[in-house]
């Protein structure tokens, strides 16, 4: 099956620092999604990307759909304590495909 | 408010018992999904349903069963045949396939512990 490699697995950063994480795929994707999950809760959608090269922002978060269509990046600027959580990328190979492939997550910890 | 409700939040069962997890949505979404999440792993698809009275196996359907008798409801039964049932279970939904590429919306999960 398809695989999504998400890195890094975990990050420990100081409050105020910028964060970068990425996902790479063995297949070409038509959709990239980024979710955040807090302990004991379901994932919440942060950003959705539908076009190669697309760069989309949501507040301090910015995500990009890679030109090769096999990767995506998420950046968080000026991190704050409430950014703590696990960030998942997810991708779909075509718009009609019901199966969304998820990355293994990046656990973000912020040191005050 | 519209959303996806999973209940209960925590569930404890003895090995050998079947258990059913509830998922209800009032978003008028056609498609519903069940995912399993284990520590340090991504979400894995168990079953999904695109329309009432129809459902499809996901990547790890063995030991699970579902039904879709109503648009709003997609209960998941974890049977005694599931060899490692302790996990966090997430239900999700999205609009009809005509909403191409629309993302999933998740419930808040049910943590099942089987001893």
Tab-separated table of C-alpha atoms in Angstrom:
chain	number	residue	atom	x	y	z
A	1	UNK	CA	0.000	0.000	0.000
A	2	UNK	CA	0.902	3.638	-0.089
A	3	UNK	CA	3.252	4.993	2.510
A	4	UNK	CA	3.624	8.443	3.936
A	5	UNK	CA	6.877	9.287	5.678
A	6	UNK	CA	6.451	12.137	8.120
A	7	UNK	CA	9.382	13.821	9.808
A	8	UNK	CA	10.506	14.586	12.333
A	9	UNK	CA	8.759	12.135	14.656
A	10	UNK	CA	9.052	14.568	17.542
A	11	UNK	CA	10.242	18.089	18.195
A	12	UNK	CA	11.166	19.923	21.371
A	13	UNK	CA	11.367	23.654	20.798
A	14	UNK	CA	11.430	26.883	22.748
A	15	UNK	CA	8.351	29.068	22.772
A	16	UNK	CA	8.637	31.647	20.018
A	17	UNK	CA	10.656	29.471	17.652
A	18	UNK	CA	9.482	28.508	14.192
A	19	UNK	CA	8.616	24.884	13.393
A	20	UNK	CA	8.932	22.935	10.158
A	21	UNK	CA	7.742	19.431	9.384
A	22	UNK	CA	7.194	17.525	6.195
A	23	UNK	CA	5.675	14.477	4.573
A	24	UNK	CA	6.866	12.525	1.584
A	25	UNK	CA	4.977	9.933	-0.382
A	26	UNK	CA	5.861	7.053	-2.661
A	27	UNK	CA	2.847	7.982	-4.802
A	28	UNK	CA	1.570	11.142	-6.436
A	29	UNK	CA	-1.181	12.756	-4.406
A	30	UNK	CA	-3.952	15.085	-5.576
A	31	UNK	CA	-4.850	16.237	-2.084
A	32	UNK	CA	-2.750	16.991	0.963
A	33	UNK	CA	-4.304	17.652	4.351
A	34	UNK	CA	-2.741	18.691	7.624
A	35	UNK	CA	-4.429	17.862	10.928
A	36	UNK	CA	-3.620	18.591	14.575
A	37	UNK	CA	-4.575	16.226	17.362
A	38	UNK	CA	-4.548	17.013	21.069
A	39	UNK	CA	-4.496	14.286	23.739
A	40	UNK	CA	-7.725	12.326	23.913
A	41	UNK	CA	-9.330	14.256	21.069
A	42	UNK	CA	-9.968	13.691	17.397
A	43	UNK	CA	-7.794	15.328	14.718
A	44	UNK	CA	-8.819	18.806	13.649
A	45	UNK	CA	-8.229	20.010	10.096
A	46	UNK	CA	-5.675	22.823	9.826
A	47	UNK	CA	-5.051	23.247	6.117
A	48	UNK	CA	-6.208	21.534	2.907
A	49	UNK	CA	-4.169	21.679	-0.321
A	50	UNK	CA	-5.491	20.678	-3.739
A	51	UNK	CA	-2.993	21.932	-6.314
A	52	UNK	CA	0.712	21.307	-6.907
A	53	UNK	CA	2.734	24.310	-5.791
A	54	UNK	CA	-0.135	25.686	-3.711
A	55	UNK	CA	0.915	27.643	-0.637
A	56	UNK	CA	-1.834	28.217	1.938
A	57	UNK	CA	-1.803	29.974	5.282
A	58	UNK	CA	-4.028	29.710	8.330
A	59	UNK	CA	-2.877	32.271	10.872
A	60	UNK	CA	0.657	31.354	11.919
A	61	UNK	CA	0.491	28.106	9.958
A	62	UNK	CA	1.615	27.778	6.366
A	63	UNK	CA	1.509	24.615	4.267
A	64	UNK	CA	2.708	23.878	0.775
A	65	UNK	CA	1.779	21.230	-1.790
A	66	UNK	CA	5.081	20.141	-3.315
A	67	UNK	CA	5.671	20.595	-7.043
A	68	UNK	CA	6.418	16.903	-7.491
A	69	UNK	CA	3.042	16.133	-5.842
A	70	UNK	CA	4.862	13.650	-3.620
A	71	UNK	CA	5.507	15.901	-0.659
A	72	UNK	CA	4.062	18.593	1.544
A	73	UNK	CA	5.410	20.910	4.223
A	74	UNK	CA	3.889	22.562	7.275
A	75	UNK	CA	5.475	25.535	8.990
A	76	UNK	CA	4.403	27.139	12.260
A	77	UNK	CA	5.804	30.569	13.002
A	78	UNK	CA	6.436	32.007	16.458
A	79	UNK	CA	5.226	28.936	18.359
A	80	UNK	CA	3.069	29.333	21.451
A	81	UNK	CA	2.162	26.817	24.200
A	82	UNK	CA	-1.182	25.914	22.645
A	83	UNK	CA	0.608	24.615	19.538
A	84	UNK	CA	1.474	21.489	21.514
A	85	UNK	CA	0.025	18.336	20.002
A	86	UNK	CA	0.538	15.778	17.282
A	87	UNK	CA	0.460	16.986	13.694
A	88	UNK	CA	-0.574	14.556	10.964
A	89	UNK	CA	-0.304	14.853	7.248
A	90	UNK	CA	-2.743	12.942	5.072
A	91	UNK	CA	-3.037	12.476	1.349
A	92	UNK	CA	-5.359	11.166	-1.301
A	93	UNK	CA	-4.250	9.862	-4.691
A	94	UNK	CA	-7.310	11.110	-6.541
A	95	UNK	CA	-10.370	13.104	-5.653
A	96	UNK	CA	-12.693	10.116	-5.843
A	97	UNK	CA	-10.512	7.921	-3.664
A	98	UNK	CA	-12.169	7.319	-0.335
A	99	UNK	CA	-8.983	6.098	1.269
A	100	UNK	CA	-6.961	8.802	2.953
A	101	UNK	CA	-3.389	7.781	3.811
A	102	UNK	CA	-2.051	9.238	7.068
A	103	UNK	CA	1.480	9.953	8.151
A	104	UNK	CA	2.706	8.695	11.515
A	105	UNK	CA	2.607	12.144	13.072
A	106	UNK	CA	4.990	14.737	14.455
A	107	UNK	CA	4.697	15.269	18.215
A	108	UNK	CA	5.411	18.902	19.079
A	109	UNK	CA	6.471	19.852	22.602
A	110	UNK	CA	7.066	23.466	23.545
A	111	UNK	CA	9.463	24.382	26.295
A	112	UNK	CA	8.406	27.593	28.072
B	1	UNK	CA	-23.927	22.964	16.552
B	2	UNK	CA	-23.208	20.435	13.806
B	3	UNK	CA	-20.682	17.749	14.524
B	4	UNK	CA	-19.759	14.137	15.034
B	5	UNK	CA	-20.509	12.519	18.365
B	6	UNK	CA	-18.782	9.377	19.519
B	7	UNK	CA	-19.832	7.579	22.650
B	8	UNK	CA	-18.762	6.542	25.120
B	9	UNK	CA	-15.435	8.333	25.547
B	10	UNK	CA	-13.947	5.389	27.449
B	11	UNK	CA	-15.007	1.749	27.198
B	12	UNK	CA	-13.750	-1.251	29.098
B	13	UNK	CA	-14.521	-4.840	28.126
B	14	UNK	CA	-13.428	-8.324	28.985
B	15	UNK	CA	-11.690	-10.384	26.360
B	16	UNK	CA	-14.114	-12.495	24.357
B	17	UNK	CA	-16.956	-9.979	24.442
B	18	UNK	CA	-18.225	-8.070	21.451
B	19	UNK	CA	-18.552	-4.324	21.933
B	20	UNK	CA	-20.243	-1.654	19.830
B	21	UNK	CA	-18.971	1.897	19.476
B	22	UNK	CA	-21.436	4.601	18.556
B	23	UNK	CA	-20.931	7.355	15.969
B	24	UNK	CA	-23.605	9.916	15.109
B	25	UNK	CA	-23.306	12.952	12.844
B	26	UNK	CA	-25.691	15.830	12.145
B	27	UNK	CA	-23.641	17.368	9.352
B	28	UNK	CA	-25.778	15.733	6.645
B	29	UNK	CA	-22.634	14.050	5.340
B	30	UNK	CA	-23.047	11.043	3.085
B	31	UNK	CA	-19.746	9.303	3.763
B	32	UNK	CA	-18.652	7.992	7.157
B	33	UNK	CA	-15.482	6.249	8.257
B	34	UNK	CA	-13.921	4.347	11.141
B	35	UNK	CA	-10.216	4.624	11.895
B	36	UNK	CA	-8.063	2.945	14.488
B	37	UNK	CA	-5.160	4.772	16.130
B	38	UNK	CA	-2.347	3.075	18.034
B	39	UNK	CA	0.483	4.902	19.849
B	40	UNK	CA	3.149	6.170	17.479
B	41	UNK	CA	1.197	5.172	14.390
B	42	UNK	CA	-0.884	6.950	11.839
B	43	UNK	CA	-4.605	6.366	11.509
B	44	UNK	CA	-5.608	3.128	9.814
B	45	UNK	CA	-8.918	2.721	8.001
B	46	UNK	CA	-11.223	-0.031	9.276
B	47	UNK	CA	-14.462	0.471	7.322
B	48	UNK	CA	-16.171	3.211	5.381
B	49	UNK	CA	-19.619	3.870	4.010
B	50	UNK	CA	-20.457	6.189	1.133
B	51	UNK	CA	-24.214	5.755	1.321
B	52	UNK	CA	-26.903	4.250	3.510
B	53	UNK	CA	-27.042	0.452	3.455
B	54	UNK	CA	-23.635	0.177	1.831
B	55	UNK	CA	-20.147	-0.081	3.315
B	56	UNK	CA	-16.675	-1.153	2.251
B	57	UNK	CA	-13.737	-2.751	4.038
B	58	UNK	CA	-10.728	-0.611	4.751
B	59	UNK	CA	-7.185	-1.769	5.325
B	60	UNK	CA	-7.728	-3.528	8.668
B	61	UNK	CA	-11.351	-4.771	8.629
B	62	UNK	CA	-10.703	-8.216	10.115
B	63	UNK	CA	-12.429	-8.650	13.475
B	64	UNK	CA	-14.724	-5.653	12.967
B	65	UNK	CA	-18.229	-5.180	11.600
B	66	UNK	CA	-20.344	-2.135	10.778
B	67	UNK	CA	-23.853	-1.190	9.709
B	68	UNK	CA	-25.286	1.894	8.020
B	69	UNK	CA	-29.043	1.781	8.437
B	70	UNK	CA	-29.371	5.555	8.800
B	71	UNK	CA	-27.430	8.383	7.214
B	72	UNK	CA	-26.626	9.855	10.618
B	73	UNK	CA	-25.307	6.710	12.261
B	74	UNK	CA	-22.390	4.345	11.602
B	75	UNK	CA	-21.817	2.020	14.578
B	76	UNK	CA	-18.701	-0.140	14.770
B	77	UNK	CA	-18.692	-3.542	16.457
B	78	UNK	CA	-15.396	-4.866	17.709
B	79	UNK	CA	-15.832	-8.618	17.777
B	80	UNK	CA	-14.041	-11.220	19.839
B	81	UNK	CA	-12.211	-12.201	16.653
B	82	UNK	CA	-10.190	-8.958	16.737
B	83	UNK	CA	-6.891	-10.093	18.201
B	84	UNK	CA	-5.670	-6.771	19.532
B	85	UNK	CA	-8.723	-4.580	20.128
B	86	UNK	CA	-7.314	-2.126	22.676
B	87	UNK	CA	-6.922	1.160	20.795
B	88	UNK	CA	-8.302	4.636	20.219
B	89	UNK	CA	-11.135	4.541	17.670
B	90	UNK	CA	-12.006	7.565	15.569
B	91	UNK	CA	-15.127	8.126	13.506
B	92	UNK	CA	-15.114	10.625	10.651
B	93	UNK	CA	-17.406	11.908	7.938
B	94	UNK	CA	-17.329	14.013	4.810
B	95	UNK	CA	-19.843	15.262	2.236
B	96	UNK	CA	-20.824	13.262	-0.814
B	97	UNK	CA	-18.222	12.230	-3.379
B	98	UNK	CA	-19.435	15.087	-5.550
B	99	UNK	CA	-17.569	17.330	-3.099
B	100	UNK	CA	-14.309	16.257	-4.651
B	101	UNK	CA	-11.369	16.159	-2.330
B	102	UNK	CA	-13.305	17.390	0.706
B	103	UNK	CA	-11.466	16.675	3.942
B	104	UNK	CA	-12.605	14.411	6.744
B	105	UNK	CA	-14.163	15.771	9.914
B	106	UNK	CA	-13.448	13.689	13.004
B	107	UNK	CA	-15.258	12.903	16.214
B	108	UNK	CA	-13.440	12.988	19.546
B	109	UNK	CA	-12.816	9.270	19.679
B	110	UNK	CA	-13.537	6.310	21.927
B	111	UNK	CA	-10.725	4.707	23.865
B	112	UNK	CA	-11.402	0.981	24.120
B	113	UNK	CA	-9.538	-1.134	26.637
B	114	UNK	CA	-9.946	-4.898	26.563
B	115	UNK	CA	-8.511	-6.971	29.397
